[in-house]
């Protein structure tokens, strides 16, 4: 089936160019006007069959492995409202990352959003501006959201997402998060999720996945089906920064977004 105008526009938002049939004198012939269609159409064809297969046994798993000594802190954070949580995070000195940060990066968006995006950690720009996903990866994220009718800017909860990172402080030189950093920071993400109460979580990248699903499986093995975190559906996809380095996987990310949109509109 050929792409509709609307689908082509959505794919265009993500930087995916599709083959378009060109009308010639003898009728409609498939002409190669661009590249990259095969993977996109194969993936899109699979979307219908991949939907709504809930992954077994992922429900109610902890955000990350935690030990008993942290329960008191978790209890305290679990009782905070938005303002108190924001202040708590801004003053956090629970791990070494507080030493190098300019500021904490709490999260942005609609506090009642139907869809919550979970990223990894602030980078240099985010550390400077105090907002998640403001660099090149953020621009791609905005286009990805737009492709399924979502936005980070002011809109009702059905359209405006809430964006939060797994870590609230920038790791030095953008190194990977350490397990203890993920574990200590996970209480904040958990509380944000409880406060937003999203209908759907989209986990972007392996550290978001590690925190939410307690899984170290690669994204390629986890994507394409619906997981659960505290009974909420979770769709796993590639991190926008990864997609900038590996554009061939944008077609798969597009299929993941279709799966997310389908979950949201159920
Ligand atoms: N990558 C993330 O996961 N989060 C940000 O805020 C920026 C880049």
Tab-separated table of C-alpha atoms and ligand atoms in Angstrom:
chain	number	residue	atom	x	y	z
A	1	UNK	CA	0.000	0.000	0.000
A	2	UNK	CA	1.408	3.433	-0.876
A	3	UNK	CA	2.075	5.960	1.891
A	4	UNK	CA	-0.632	8.565	2.320
A	5	UNK	CA	0.297	12.249	2.175
A	6	UNK	CA	-0.132	12.447	5.949
A	7	UNK	CA	2.127	9.437	6.607
A	8	UNK	CA	4.755	10.885	4.262
A	9	UNK	CA	4.604	14.187	6.111
A	10	UNK	CA	5.011	12.400	9.468
A	11	UNK	CA	7.970	10.393	8.186
A	12	UNK	CA	9.436	13.605	6.780
A	13	UNK	CA	9.289	15.112	10.276
A	14	UNK	CA	11.594	12.352	11.440
A	15	UNK	CA	13.953	12.751	8.511
A	16	UNK	CA	12.840	9.522	6.815
A	17	UNK	CA	12.503	9.908	3.048
A	18	UNK	CA	10.281	7.395	1.235
A	19	UNK	CA	10.066	6.137	-2.305
A	20	UNK	CA	7.206	7.861	-4.054
A	21	UNK	CA	5.308	6.382	-7.003
A	22	UNK	CA	5.649	8.655	-10.018
A	23	UNK	CA	2.887	8.968	-12.612
A	24	UNK	CA	4.158	8.257	-16.143
A	25	UNK	CA	2.413	8.268	-19.496
A	26	UNK	CA	1.456	4.576	-19.333
A	27	UNK	CA	0.110	4.748	-15.794
A	28	UNK	CA	1.582	4.762	-12.322
A	29	UNK	CA	5.109	3.390	-12.169
A	30	UNK	CA	7.168	2.968	-9.038
A	31	UNK	CA	10.033	5.360	-9.577
A	32	UNK	CA	12.976	5.754	-7.290
A	33	UNK	CA	12.631	9.352	-6.276
A	34	UNK	CA	14.310	8.906	-2.933
A	35	UNK	CA	15.856	6.348	-0.635
A	36	UNK	CA	15.136	4.507	2.575
A	37	UNK	CA	11.647	3.145	1.888
A	38	UNK	CA	12.204	-0.554	2.250
A	39	UNK	CA	12.998	-0.627	5.920
A	40	UNK	CA	10.339	1.952	6.693
A	41	UNK	CA	7.550	0.130	4.898
A	42	UNK	CA	8.598	-3.257	6.238
A	43	UNK	CA	8.647	-1.838	9.725
A	44	UNK	CA	5.359	-0.062	9.286
A	45	UNK	CA	3.830	-3.256	7.964
A	46	UNK	CA	4.979	-4.988	11.117
A	47	UNK	CA	3.489	-2.354	13.394
A	48	UNK	CA	0.054	-3.888	13.196
A	49	UNK	CA	1.286	-7.289	14.261
A	50	UNK	CA	3.623	-6.067	16.966
A	51	UNK	CA	1.111	-4.020	18.875
A	52	UNK	CA	-0.215	-4.647	22.322
A	53	UNK	CA	1.734	-7.796	23.036
A	54	UNK	CA	2.446	-7.181	26.671
A	55	UNK	CA	5.839	-8.348	27.830
A	56	UNK	CA	5.450	-10.874	30.610
A	57	UNK	CA	6.661	-10.337	34.160
A	58	UNK	CA	7.864	-6.746	33.748
A	59	UNK	CA	5.044	-5.292	35.857
A	60	UNK	CA	5.858	-3.549	39.104
A	61	UNK	CA	9.556	-4.083	38.927
A	62	UNK	CA	11.682	-1.576	40.811
A	63	UNK	CA	13.102	1.397	38.933
A	64	UNK	CA	16.563	0.091	39.623
A	65	UNK	CA	18.065	-2.319	42.102
A	66	UNK	CA	17.959	-0.743	45.513
A	67	UNK	CA	19.135	-1.796	48.939
A	68	UNK	CA	17.337	-1.531	52.284
A	69	UNK	CA	19.313	1.486	53.501
A	70	UNK	CA	17.630	3.609	50.844
A	71	UNK	CA	14.063	2.889	51.909
A	72	UNK	CA	13.863	5.833	54.311
A	73	UNK	CA	14.935	8.269	51.585
A	74	UNK	CA	12.459	6.698	49.188
A	75	UNK	CA	9.656	7.048	51.720
A	76	UNK	CA	10.493	10.705	52.150
A	77	UNK	CA	10.563	11.420	48.414
A	78	UNK	CA	7.372	9.439	47.816
A	79	UNK	CA	5.453	11.947	49.954
A	80	UNK	CA	6.606	15.097	48.139
A	81	UNK	CA	4.363	17.257	45.958
A	82	UNK	CA	5.647	18.899	42.772
A	83	UNK	CA	7.128	21.964	44.417
A	84	UNK	CA	8.764	20.046	47.270
A	85	UNK	CA	10.119	17.467	44.841
A	86	UNK	CA	11.607	20.202	42.654
A	87	UNK	CA	13.328	21.736	45.675
A	88	UNK	CA	14.512	18.352	46.924
A	89	UNK	CA	16.099	17.529	43.556
A	90	UNK	CA	17.710	20.985	43.280
A	91	UNK	CA	19.387	20.447	46.657
A	92	UNK	CA	20.272	16.773	46.114
A	93	UNK	CA	23.766	15.657	47.129
A	94	UNK	CA	23.069	11.923	47.186
A	95	UNK	CA	25.826	11.017	44.736
A	96	UNK	CA	29.076	12.351	43.281
A	97	UNK	CA	27.336	13.923	40.265
A	98	UNK	CA	26.334	16.924	42.369
A	99	UNK	CA	30.007	17.993	42.399
A	100	UNK	CA	30.222	18.759	38.700
A	101	UNK	CA	26.743	20.033	37.855
A	102	UNK	CA	25.870	23.626	36.996
A	103	UNK	CA	22.302	22.856	38.054
A	104	UNK	CA	19.943	19.922	38.251
A	105	UNK	CA	17.658	19.201	35.291
A	106	UNK	CA	14.268	18.338	36.741
A	107	UNK	CA	11.858	17.908	33.835
A	108	UNK	CA	9.455	19.889	31.671
A	109	UNK	CA	6.015	19.626	30.205
A	110	UNK	CA	2.449	19.018	31.218
A	111	UNK	CA	2.209	17.729	34.773
A	112	UNK	CA	-0.905	15.799	33.725
A	113	UNK	CA	0.504	14.571	30.416
A	114	UNK	CA	-0.943	11.399	28.944
A	115	UNK	CA	2.482	10.556	27.586
A	116	UNK	CA	5.733	10.799	29.526
A	117	UNK	CA	9.132	10.622	27.844
A	118	UNK	CA	11.996	9.181	29.875
A	119	UNK	CA	15.480	10.088	28.654
A	120	UNK	CA	18.885	9.332	30.090
A	121	UNK	CA	20.919	12.177	31.532
A	122	UNK	CA	21.546	15.874	30.922
A	123	UNK	CA	24.368	16.788	28.579
A	124	UNK	CA	26.343	20.008	28.456
A	125	UNK	CA	23.510	22.157	27.031
A	126	UNK	CA	20.924	20.736	29.401
A	127	UNK	CA	23.235	21.278	32.377
A	128	UNK	CA	23.644	24.907	31.316
A	129	UNK	CA	19.968	25.599	30.555
A	130	UNK	CA	18.305	23.419	33.196
A	131	UNK	CA	15.954	21.797	30.680
A	132	UNK	CA	16.074	18.267	29.221
A	133	UNK	CA	16.772	17.644	25.537
A	134	UNK	CA	17.728	21.111	24.354
A	135	UNK	CA	20.574	20.139	21.997
A	136	UNK	CA	20.549	18.407	18.603
A	137	UNK	CA	19.032	15.269	20.129
A	138	UNK	CA	16.276	17.458	21.545
A	139	UNK	CA	15.489	18.856	18.113
A	140	UNK	CA	15.100	15.342	16.766
A	141	UNK	CA	12.972	14.414	19.777
A	142	UNK	CA	10.680	17.375	19.017
A	143	UNK	CA	10.282	16.181	15.421
A	144	UNK	CA	9.622	12.622	16.582
A	145	UNK	CA	6.922	13.857	18.952
A	146	UNK	CA	5.428	16.045	16.260
A	147	UNK	CA	5.192	13.056	13.930
A	148	UNK	CA	2.603	11.489	16.241
A	149	UNK	CA	0.826	14.709	17.156
A	150	UNK	CA	2.652	15.400	20.436
A	151	UNK	CA	4.640	18.406	21.597
A	152	UNK	CA	6.700	19.609	24.541
A	153	UNK	CA	5.240	23.121	24.378
A	154	UNK	CA	2.011	24.358	25.953
A	155	UNK	CA	-0.958	22.166	25.008
A	156	UNK	CA	-3.647	20.067	26.723
A	157	UNK	CA	-2.486	16.846	28.459
A	158	UNK	CA	-3.420	14.684	25.481
A	159	UNK	CA	-0.921	16.530	23.274
A	160	UNK	CA	1.747	17.963	25.552
A	161	UNK	CA	4.181	15.398	26.930
A	162	UNK	CA	6.148	15.498	30.160
A	163	UNK	CA	9.894	14.910	29.676
A	164	UNK	CA	12.167	13.701	32.471
A	165	UNK	CA	15.582	12.137	32.568
A	166	UNK	CA	16.669	9.113	34.534
A	167	UNK	CA	19.519	11.167	36.007
A	168	UNK	CA	18.965	14.766	37.080
A	169	UNK	CA	22.659	15.741	36.975
A	170	UNK	CA	25.099	15.688	34.096
A	171	UNK	CA	27.708	12.933	34.312
A	172	UNK	CA	31.196	14.394	33.792
A	173	UNK	CA	32.255	14.496	30.131
A	174	UNK	CA	28.907	12.835	29.315
A	175	UNK	CA	30.150	9.456	30.498
A	176	UNK	CA	27.656	6.642	31.030
A	177	UNK	CA	25.729	6.686	34.316
A	178	UNK	CA	27.049	4.380	37.051
A	179	UNK	CA	24.629	1.831	38.570
A	180	UNK	CA	24.656	3.548	41.986
A	181	UNK	CA	23.863	6.907	40.368
A	182	UNK	CA	20.912	5.374	38.522
A	183	UNK	CA	19.683	3.693	41.689
A	184	UNK	CA	19.935	6.824	43.822
A	185	UNK	CA	18.273	9.078	41.250
A	186	UNK	CA	15.504	6.605	40.379
A	187	UNK	CA	13.394	7.705	43.376
A	188	UNK	CA	12.909	11.100	41.745
A	189	UNK	CA	11.825	9.623	38.425
A	190	UNK	CA	9.466	7.256	40.220
A	191	UNK	CA	7.862	10.166	42.087
A	192	UNK	CA	7.563	12.198	38.883
A	193	UNK	CA	5.754	9.265	37.259
A	194	UNK	CA	3.425	8.954	40.269
A	195	UNK	CA	2.613	12.654	40.105
A	196	UNK	CA	2.074	12.810	36.334
A	197	UNK	CA	0.201	9.480	36.179
A	198	UNK	CA	0.834	9.112	32.455
A	199	UNK	CA	-1.154	6.659	30.366
A	200	UNK	CA	2.037	5.741	28.549
A	201	UNK	CA	5.766	5.929	29.157
A	202	UNK	CA	8.250	6.059	26.290
A	203	UNK	CA	11.708	4.923	27.411
A	204	UNK	CA	14.457	6.294	25.199
A	205	UNK	CA	17.810	4.590	25.333
A	206	UNK	CA	19.323	1.857	27.411
A	207	UNK	CA	19.678	3.680	30.721
A	208	UNK	CA	16.025	4.718	30.701
A	209	UNK	CA	15.199	1.103	29.994
A	210	UNK	CA	17.499	-0.109	32.762
A	211	UNK	CA	15.817	2.170	35.260
A	212	UNK	CA	12.228	1.495	34.257
A	213	UNK	CA	12.363	-2.168	33.320
A	214	UNK	CA	15.393	-3.319	35.298
A	215	UNK	CA	16.667	-4.914	32.111
A	216	UNK	CA	20.069	-4.715	30.485
A	217	UNK	CA	18.839	-6.234	27.220
A	218	UNK	CA	19.642	-4.146	24.145
A	219	UNK	CA	16.933	-1.846	22.778
A	220	UNK	CA	16.730	-3.987	19.637
A	221	UNK	CA	15.531	-6.926	21.723
A	222	UNK	CA	13.028	-4.948	23.806
A	223	UNK	CA	11.402	-2.691	21.232
A	224	UNK	CA	8.318	-3.668	19.246
A	225	UNK	CA	6.195	-4.759	22.223
A	226	UNK	CA	4.578	-3.173	25.221
A	227	UNK	CA	6.248	-3.513	28.633
A	228	UNK	CA	4.914	-2.400	32.015
A	229	UNK	CA	6.176	-0.171	34.780
A	230	UNK	CA	3.914	-0.018	37.839
A	231	UNK	CA	1.090	-1.257	35.601
A	232	UNK	CA	1.624	1.544	33.095
A	233	UNK	CA	2.452	0.619	29.503
A	234	UNK	CA	6.027	1.329	28.436
A	235	UNK	CA	7.195	1.539	24.835
A	236	UNK	CA	10.941	1.243	24.351
A	237	UNK	CA	12.787	3.003	21.566
A	238	UNK	CA	16.178	4.280	20.514
A	239	UNK	CA	17.588	7.411	22.060
A	240	UNK	CA	17.475	10.419	19.672
A	241	UNK	CA	21.252	10.928	20.065
A	242	UNK	CA	21.752	7.326	18.906
A	243	UNK	CA	19.433	7.960	15.945
A	244	UNK	CA	21.509	10.968	14.924
A	245	UNK	CA	24.531	8.661	14.712
A	246	UNK	CA	22.579	5.735	13.213
A	247	UNK	CA	19.903	7.172	10.904
A	248	UNK	CA	19.187	3.750	9.416
A	249	UNK	CA	17.368	2.901	12.668
A	250	UNK	CA	14.966	5.837	12.301
A	251	UNK	CA	12.509	3.555	10.504
A	252	UNK	CA	12.428	1.297	13.565
A	253	UNK	CA	11.967	4.296	15.826
A	254	UNK	CA	9.091	5.354	13.602
A	255	UNK	CA	7.445	1.957	14.129
A	256	UNK	CA	7.952	2.378	17.891
A	257	UNK	CA	6.238	5.762	17.747
A	258	UNK	CA	3.324	4.212	15.857
A	259	UNK	CA	3.060	1.619	18.626
A	260	UNK	CA	3.126	4.415	21.228
A	261	UNK	CA	0.422	6.365	19.371
A	262	UNK	CA	-1.722	3.278	19.190
A	263	UNK	CA	-1.394	2.732	22.951
A	264	UNK	CA	-2.301	6.355	23.619
A	265	UNK	CA	-5.418	6.219	21.480
A	266	UNK	CA	-6.791	2.977	22.862
B	1	LIG	N1	19.900	13.073	26.353
B	1	LIG	C1	19.029	12.732	27.321
B	1	LIG	O1	18.715	11.562	27.512
B	1	LIG	N2	18.494	13.701	28.048
B	1	LIG	C2	18.784	14.990	27.864
B	1	LIG	O2	18.244	15.811	28.578
B	1	LIG	C3	19.688	15.297	26.840
B	1	LIG	C4	20.243	14.343	26.096
